[in-house]
Amino acid sequence: MKNFSEAVLPHLPSLRRFARGHCPDVDAADVLVLSTLKKLRARWLWMGHSNVRLSALRLMCGLVDGQASAMPSADHSENYGQEFIGPTMALSKLAPVQRSSILLTSVERLSHREAAQVLNISEDELLRLLPQAREQLRLIVEAPLRQTLIKRPYLRRVK
């Protein structure tokens, strides 16, 4: 059996990428990764030969859900009038489970079965959640375009 450092080191870029998708800045993402590694280290002896990456992502999802319930939700509706919404801003407007499902399947390239295991939900529930999350993300990204279309004067034909 590998020691903790050897087992976790190859997965650090993936953990940082996933944390960066959940946190507004790099420092907060690094704190999330550090908290996850501390929890993972505490459970290391009892994990056996389970998948380290999936276990770490599962712990991180639990921490993100805990942070989301402890913090009041911010209303980002005033930002819809902006010209451009970046990927981080658009993802931050989703619910944590929606954000995690998109990040796990689209960014981290986990299978639906693995992503459902990480999120601790059934695979069918994940397959229902993903289209809703993608549609919500599409609406958030397209909102500034809709605002500019509404504000523009329409061309009229004058005879």
Backbone as CSV, one residue per row, in Angstrom:
resi,resn,N_x,N_y,N_z,CA_x,CA_y,CA_z,C_x,C_y,C_z
1,MET,0.839,-1.185,0.000,0.000,0.000,0.000,0.877,1.238,0.000
2,LYS,0.534,2.204,-0.833,1.295,3.443,-0.928,1.105,4.270,0.333
3,ASN,2.093,5.140,0.571,1.867,6.062,1.672,0.968,7.206,1.178
4,PHE,0.523,8.006,2.085,-0.463,9.037,1.774,0.030,10.003,0.689
5,SER,1.235,10.493,0.823,1.764,11.478,-0.131,1.836,10.912,-1.547
6,GLU,2.328,9.690,-1.666,2.443,9.069,-2.991,1.083,8.844,-3.628
7,ALA,0.094,8.530,-2.830,-1.241,8.256,-3.362,-1.978,9.542,-3.760
8,VAL,-1.762,10.624,-3.027,-2.528,11.851,-3.245,-1.876,12.773,-4.267
9,LEU,-0.566,12.777,-4.337,0.166,13.728,-5.187,-0.307,13.763,-6.641
10,PRO,-0.561,12.639,-7.302,-1.020,12.715,-8.699,-2.399,13.361,-8.860
11,HIS,-3.170,13.415,-7.795,-4.535,13.933,-7.879,-4.663,15.397,-7.453
12,LEU,-3.591,16.020,-7.024,-3.669,17.414,-6.574,-4.132,18.385,-7.657
13,PRO,-3.648,18.289,-8.901,-4.174,19.210,-9.920,-5.680,19.091,-10.122
14,SER,-6.181,17.869,-10.091,-7.616,17.648,-10.240,-8.389,18.251,-9.068
15,LEU,-7.871,18.061,-7.856,-8.530,18.620,-6.670,-8.530,20.144,-6.697
16,ARG,-7.409,20.725,-7.110,-7.356,22.193,-7.177,-8.308,22.727,-8.251
17,ARG,-8.391,22.043,-9.376,-9.292,22.474,-10.454,-10.743,22.414,-9.990
18,PHE,-11.100,21.340,-9.308,-12.461,21.192,-8.805,-12.767,22.250,-7.741
19,ALA,-11.820,22.488,-6.842,-12.016,23.510,-5.808,-12.110,24.895,-6.425
20,ARG,-11.336,25.138,-7.455,-11.370,26.452,-8.127,-12.719,26.696,-8.793
21,GLY,-13.386,25.642,-9.221,-14.716,25.784,-9.793,-15.761,26.138,-8.746
22,HIS,-15.469,25.855,-7.481,-16.419,26.137,-6.402,-16.126,27.422,-5.654
23,CYS,-14.904,27.911,-5.713,-14.516,29.061,-4.889,-14.237,30.286,-5.754
24,PRO,-14.559,31.472,-5.234,-14.381,32.684,-6.015,-12.927,33.089,-6.228
25,ASP,-12.039,32.726,-5.335,-10.635,33.104,-5.514,-9.711,31.918,-5.228
26,VAL,-8.456,32.076,-5.611,-7.481,30.991,-5.512,-7.201,30.636,-4.059
27,ASP,-7.119,31.633,-3.185,-6.826,31.358,-1.775,-7.917,30.503,-1.128
28,ALA,-9.169,30.829,-1.411,-10.277,30.045,-0.856,-10.253,28.619,-1.410
29,ALA,-9.894,28.472,-2.675,-9.807,27.139,-3.274,-8.686,26.334,-2.620
30,ASP,-7.557,26.976,-2.350,-6.452,26.275,-1.695,-6.811,25.861,-0.268
31,VAL,-7.562,26.706,0.427,-8.023,26.346,1.771,-8.965,25.145,1.701
32,LEU,-9.825,25.121,0.691,-10.733,23.984,0.518,-9.960,22.701,0.241
33,VAL,-8.933,22.769,-0.607,-8.107,21.595,-0.894,-7.379,21.149,0.374
34,LEU,-6.842,22.095,1.128,-6.133,21.753,2.354,-7.066,21.091,3.372
35,SER,-8.258,21.614,3.522,-9.238,21.007,4.440,-9.601,19.595,3.996
36,THR,-9.748,19.419,2.689,-10.060,18.092,2.152,-8.928,17.115,2.424
37,LEU,-7.692,17.559,2.211,-6.543,16.677,2.446,-6.406,16.315,3.924
38,LYS,-6.728,17.254,4.814,-6.679,16.941,6.247,-7.705,15.875,6.606
39,LYS,-8.917,16.001,6.077,-9.952,14.996,6.345,-9.570,13.647,5.733
40,LEU,-9.016,13.691,4.531,-8.614,12.466,3.858,-7.490,11.771,4.629
41,ARG,-6.556,12.562,5.142,-5.442,12.012,5.914,-5.947,11.339,7.197
42,ALA,-6.956,11.946,7.825,-7.515,11.371,9.044,-8.192,10.036,8.773
43,ARG,-8.711,9.848,7.573,-9.415,8.603,7.221,-8.545,7.626,6.447
44,TRP,-7.288,7.958,6.255,-6.419,7.201,5.370,-6.290,5.734,5.760
45,LEU,-6.095,5.433,7.016,-5.881,4.049,7.432,-7.111,3.172,7.226
46,TRP,-8.316,3.762,7.279,-9.546,2.990,7.161,-10.067,2.913,5.733
47,MET,-9.425,3.628,4.812,-9.916,3.640,3.436,-9.606,2.356,2.683
48,GLY,-8.550,1.692,3.026,-8.180,0.483,2.304,-7.652,0.828,0.918
49,HIS,-8.126,0.130,-0.083,-7.658,0.351,-1.449,-8.700,1.082,-2.291
50,SER,-9.476,1.930,-1.683,-10.504,2.647,-2.449,-9.842,3.715,-3.324
51,ASN,-10.592,4.221,-4.255,-10.106,5.218,-5.189,-9.865,6.535,-4.435
52,VAL,-8.625,6.983,-4.386,-8.252,8.171,-3.625,-8.891,9.413,-4.221
53,ARG,-8.900,9.505,-5.534,-9.460,10.688,-6.192,-10.951,10.831,-5.887
54,LEU,-11.703,9.743,-6.033,-13.137,9.802,-5.760,-13.407,10.104,-4.287
55,SER,-12.619,9.519,-3.401,-12.798,9.786,-1.972,-12.530,11.247,-1.650
56,ALA,-11.478,11.809,-2.235,-11.149,13.214,-1.989,-12.227,14.133,-2.562
57,LEU,-12.707,13.828,-3.747,-13.766,14.651,-4.344,-15.056,14.553,-3.537
58,ARG,-15.361,13.360,-3.005,-16.552,13.194,-2.172,-16.439,14.043,-0.900
59,LEU,-15.255,14.023,-0.275,-15.044,14.847,0.915,-15.160,16.334,0.589
60,MET,-14.612,16.731,-0.558,-14.674,18.140,-0.953,-16.113,18.571,-1.221
61,CYS,-16.907,17.720,-1.831,-18.324,18.044,-2.062,-19.054,18.230,-0.740
62,GLY,-18.724,17.407,0.242,-19.328,17.556,1.561,-18.947,18.878,2.204
63,LEU,-17.692,19.280,2.041,-17.257,20.566,2.588,-17.929,21.733,1.877
64,VAL,-18.073,21.619,0.563,-18.719,22.693,-0.212,-20.186,22.808,0.182
65,ASP,-20.866,21.674,0.338,-22.273,21.705,0.764,-22.413,22.316,2.153
66,GLY,-21.473,22.001,3.049,-21.494,22.564,4.389,-21.274,24.065,4.386
67,GLN,-20.379,24.535,3.514,-20.130,25.977,3.409,-21.336,26.681,2.827
68,ALA,-21.985,26.060,1.861,-23.136,26.695,1.212,-24.300,26.826,2.176
69,SER,-24.492,25.845,3.064,-25.594,25.935,4.002,-25.284,26.910,5.135
70,ALA,-23.997,27.107,5.442,-23.627,28.016,6.517,-23.636,29.471,6.068
71,MET,-23.403,29.704,4.778,-23.337,31.072,4.274,-24.678,31.460,3.670
72,PRO,-25.080,32.721,3.843,-26.310,33.160,3.188,-26.100,33.215,1.685
73,SER,-27.140,32.898,0.941,-27.004,32.895,-0.507,-27.002,34.327,-1.026
74,ALA,-26.099,34.597,-1.936,-25.983,35.938,-2.508,-26.897,36.046,-3.713
75,ASP,-27.497,37.197,-3.865,-28.358,37.428,-5.013,-27.523,38.064,-6.113
76,HIS,-27.340,37.343,-7.199,-26.515,37.826,-8.299,-27.356,38.402,-9.432
77,SER,-28.613,38.679,-9.187,-29.474,39.132,-10.268,-29.066,40.505,-10.792
78,GLU,-28.397,41.318,-9.951,-27.990,42.629,-10.428,-26.842,42.531,-11.425
79,ASN,-26.149,41.389,-11.459,-25.036,41.215,-12.384,-25.499,40.750,-13.761
80,TYR,-26.780,40.472,-13.932,-27.245,39.986,-15.221,-27.127,41.051,-16.308
81,GLY,-27.069,42.306,-15.953,-26.979,43.357,-16.948,-25.576,43.572,-17.468
82,GLN,-24.599,42.851,-16.954,-23.229,43.025,-17.399,-23.075,42.529,-18.828
83,GLU,-22.035,43.042,-19.488,-21.786,42.667,-20.874,-21.306,41.215,-20.988
84,PHE,-20.483,40.770,-20.045,-19.909,39.433,-20.136,-19.907,38.785,-18.764
85,ILE,-20.362,37.568,-18.702,-20.291,36.790,-17.465,-19.304,35.666,-17.717
86,GLY,-18.228,35.659,-16.950,-17.204,34.640,-17.100,-17.679,33.302,-16.567
87,PRO,-16.929,32.251,-16.870,-17.330,30.922,-16.426,-17.394,30.796,-14.906
88,THR,-16.466,31.438,-14.206,-16.474,31.344,-12.746,-17.702,32.019,-12.171
89,MET,-18.061,33.189,-12.705,-19.240,33.906,-12.217,-20.512,33.121,-12.544
90,ALA,-20.571,32.552,-13.739,-21.759,31.791,-14.126,-21.907,30.541,-13.262
91,LEU,-20.810,29.843,-13.001,-20.874,28.648,-12.159,-21.235,28.990,-10.722
92,SER,-20.780,30.152,-10.254,-21.057,30.515,-8.864,-22.540,30.792,-8.630
93,LYS,-23.293,31.021,-9.688,-24.728,31.291,-9.550,-25.564,30.015,-9.472
94,LEU,-24.946,28.881,-9.723,-25.657,27.605,-9.636,-25.655,27.092,-8.201
95,ALA,-26.600,26.230,-7.902,-26.621,25.544,-6.611,-25.390,24.633,-6.530
96,PRO,-24.864,24.394,-5.325,-23.638,23.589,-5.213,-23.724,22.209,-5.853
97,VAL,-24.839,21.526,-5.733,-24.943,20.187,-6.316,-24.981,20.272,-7.847
98,GLN,-25.614,21.308,-8.390,-25.610,21.496,-9.847,-24.197,21.813,-10.330
99,ARG,-23.521,22.706,-9.613,-22.156,23.077,-9.971,-21.254,21.859,-9.913
100,SER,-21.381,21.067,-8.863,-20.546,19.871,-8.728,-20.822,18.869,-9.834
101,SER,-22.080,18.690,-10.193,-22.400,17.718,-11.243,-21.799,18.137,-12.578
102,ILE,-21.856,19.416,-12.891,-21.260,19.895,-14.149,-19.744,19.771,-14.110
103,LEU,-19.134,20.178,-13.003,-17.673,20.102,-12.901,-17.174,18.663,-12.950
104,LEU,-17.864,17.763,-12.281,-17.411,16.375,-12.248,-17.528,15.700,-13.606
105,THR,-18.612,15.952,-14.316,-18.804,15.263,-15.596,-18.117,15.971,-16.759
106,SER,-18.150,17.292,-16.774,-17.619,18.023,-17.925,-16.146,18.386,-17.778
107,VAL,-15.717,18.784,-16.597,-14.336,19.220,-16.404,-13.447,18.061,-15.973
108,GLU,-13.892,17.327,-14.963,-13.074,16.227,-14.446,-13.239,14.935,-15.240
109,ARG,-14.212,14.881,-16.131,-14.437,13.738,-17.025,-14.692,12.427,-16.278
110,LEU,-15.439,12.507,-15.183,-15.837,11.281,-14.498,-17.042,10.692,-15.220
111,SER,-17.183,9.396,-15.128,-18.373,8.764,-15.694,-19.576,9.151,-14.840
112,HIS,-20.757,8.901,-15.371,-21.961,9.230,-14.604,-22.030,8.419,-13.319
113,ARG,-21.589,7.175,-13.380,-21.601,6.335,-12.185,-20.656,6.886,-11.123
114,GLU,-19.436,7.272,-11.536,-18.467,7.821,-10.593,-18.935,9.153,-10.017
115,ALA,-19.484,10.007,-10.872,-19.973,11.306,-10.402,-21.120,11.125,-9.414
116,ALA,-21.984,10.169,-9.666,-23.085,9.902,-8.737,-22.546,9.387,-7.402
117,GLN,-21.497,8.583,-7.439,-20.880,8.103,-6.202,-20.287,9.260,-5.412
118,VAL,-19.616,10.178,-6.111,-19.013,11.336,-5.444,-20.093,12.201,-4.810
119,LEU,-21.184,12.433,-5.522,-22.254,13.283,-5.018,-23.177,12.553,-4.047
120,ASN,-22.988,11.251,-3.910,-23.794,10.420,-3.019,-25.277,10.453,-3.405
121,ILE,-25.523,10.349,-4.702,-26.879,10.274,-5.233,-26.932,9.106,-6.208
122,SER,-28.127,8.741,-6.640,-28.237,7.658,-7.612,-27.859,8.160,-9.004
123,GLU,-27.519,7.229,-9.854,-27.136,7.600,-11.221,-28.322,8.203,-11.976
124,ASP,-29.526,7.686,-11.733,-30.725,8.245,-12.370,-30.966,9.681,-11.931
125,GLU,-30.738,9.943,-10.655,-30.919,11.311,-10.160,-29.903,12.251,-10.794
126,LEU,-28.674,11.786,-10.987,-27.662,12.596,-11.655,-28.058,12.869,-13.097
127,LEU,-28.601,11.855,-13.761,-29.017,12.031,-15.157,-30.202,12.987,-15.279
128,ARG,-30.994,13.135,-14.239,-32.063,14.147,-14.231,-31.513,15.521,-13.867
129,LEU,-30.492,15.544,-13.018,-29.932,16.803,-12.531,-29.084,17.514,-13.580
130,LEU,-28.322,16.771,-14.357,-27.403,17.374,-15.325,-28.092,18.258,-16.367
131,PRO,-29.155,17.802,-17.035,-29.799,18.692,-18.007,-30.365,19.965,-17.368
132,GLN,-30.893,19.839,-16.155,-31.397,21.024,-15.459,-30.267,22.001,-15.158
133,ALA,-29.131,21.473,-14.719,-27.984,22.324,-14.401,-27.442,23.004,-15.656
134,ARG,-27.364,22.252,-16.748,-26.862,22.835,-17.998,-27.804,23.905,-18.535
135,GLU,-29.099,23.676,-18.414,-30.078,24.669,-18.857,-29.987,25.933,-18.005
136,GLN,-29.849,25.753,-16.705,-29.701,26.903,-15.807,-28.434,27.685,-16.145
137,LEU,-27.349,26.982,-16.418,-26.093,27.630,-16.789,-26.245,28.380,-18.114
138,ARG,-26.950,27.780,-19.059,-27.181,28.452,-20.342,-27.980,29.738,-20.153
139,LEU,-28.996,29.695,-19.321,-29.802,30.892,-19.063,-28.972,31.994,-18.403
140,ILE,-28.093,31.614,-17.491,-27.239,32.597,-16.818,-26.283,33.243,-17.800
141,VAL,-25.707,32.445,-18.686,-24.735,32.968,-19.646,-25.423,33.840,-20.697
142,GLU,-26.633,33.460,-21.098,-27.333,34.216,-22.139,-28.088,35.433,-21.611
143,ALA,-28.214,35.585,-20.307,-28.983,36.693,-19.734,-28.474,38.064,-20.171
144,PRO,-27.148,38.336,-20.180,-26.697,39.662,-20.635,-27.066,39.931,-22.091
145,LEU,-27.041,38.904,-22.928,-27.417,39.068,-24.322,-28.888,39.450,-24.433
146,ARG,-29.722,38.797,-23.637,-31.148,39.140,-23.652,-31.387,40.568,-23.181
147,GLN,-30.630,41.009,-22.179,-30.790,42.370,-21.670,-30.432,43.397,-22.746
148,THR,-29.376,43.151,-23.513,-28.993,44.097,-24.560,-29.993,44.075,-25.704
149,LEU,-30.590,42.922,-25.985,-31.585,42.852,-27.048,-32.850,43.614,-26.666
150,ILE,-33.199,43.573,-25.402,-34.409,44.275,-24.957,-34.200,45.781,-24.983
151,LYS,-33.012,46.256,-24.658,-32.755,47.684,-24.563,-32.546,48.340,-25.928
152,ARG,-32.181,47.593,-26.932,-31.930,48.185,-28.253,-33.235,48.585,-28.916
153,PRO,-33.205,49.713,-29.606,-34.403,50.090,-30.355,-34.527,49.195,-31.600
154,TYR,-35.738,48.861,-31.906,-35.972,48.047,-33.078,-36.011,48.911,-34.313
155,LEU,-35.554,48.369,-35.406,-35.602,49.095,-36.668,-37.046,49.079,-37.183
156,ARG,-37.426,50.200,-37.702,-38.777,50.299,-38.271,-38.659,50.662,-39.743
157,ARG,-39.596,50.221,-40.462,-39.619,50.536,-41.879,-40.478,51.779,-42.056
158,VAL,-39.889,52.804,-42.653,-40.607,54.057,-42.859,-40.825,54.219,-44.351
159,LYS,-42.067,54.529,-44.754,-42.379,54.702,-46.173,-42.417,56.157,-46.535
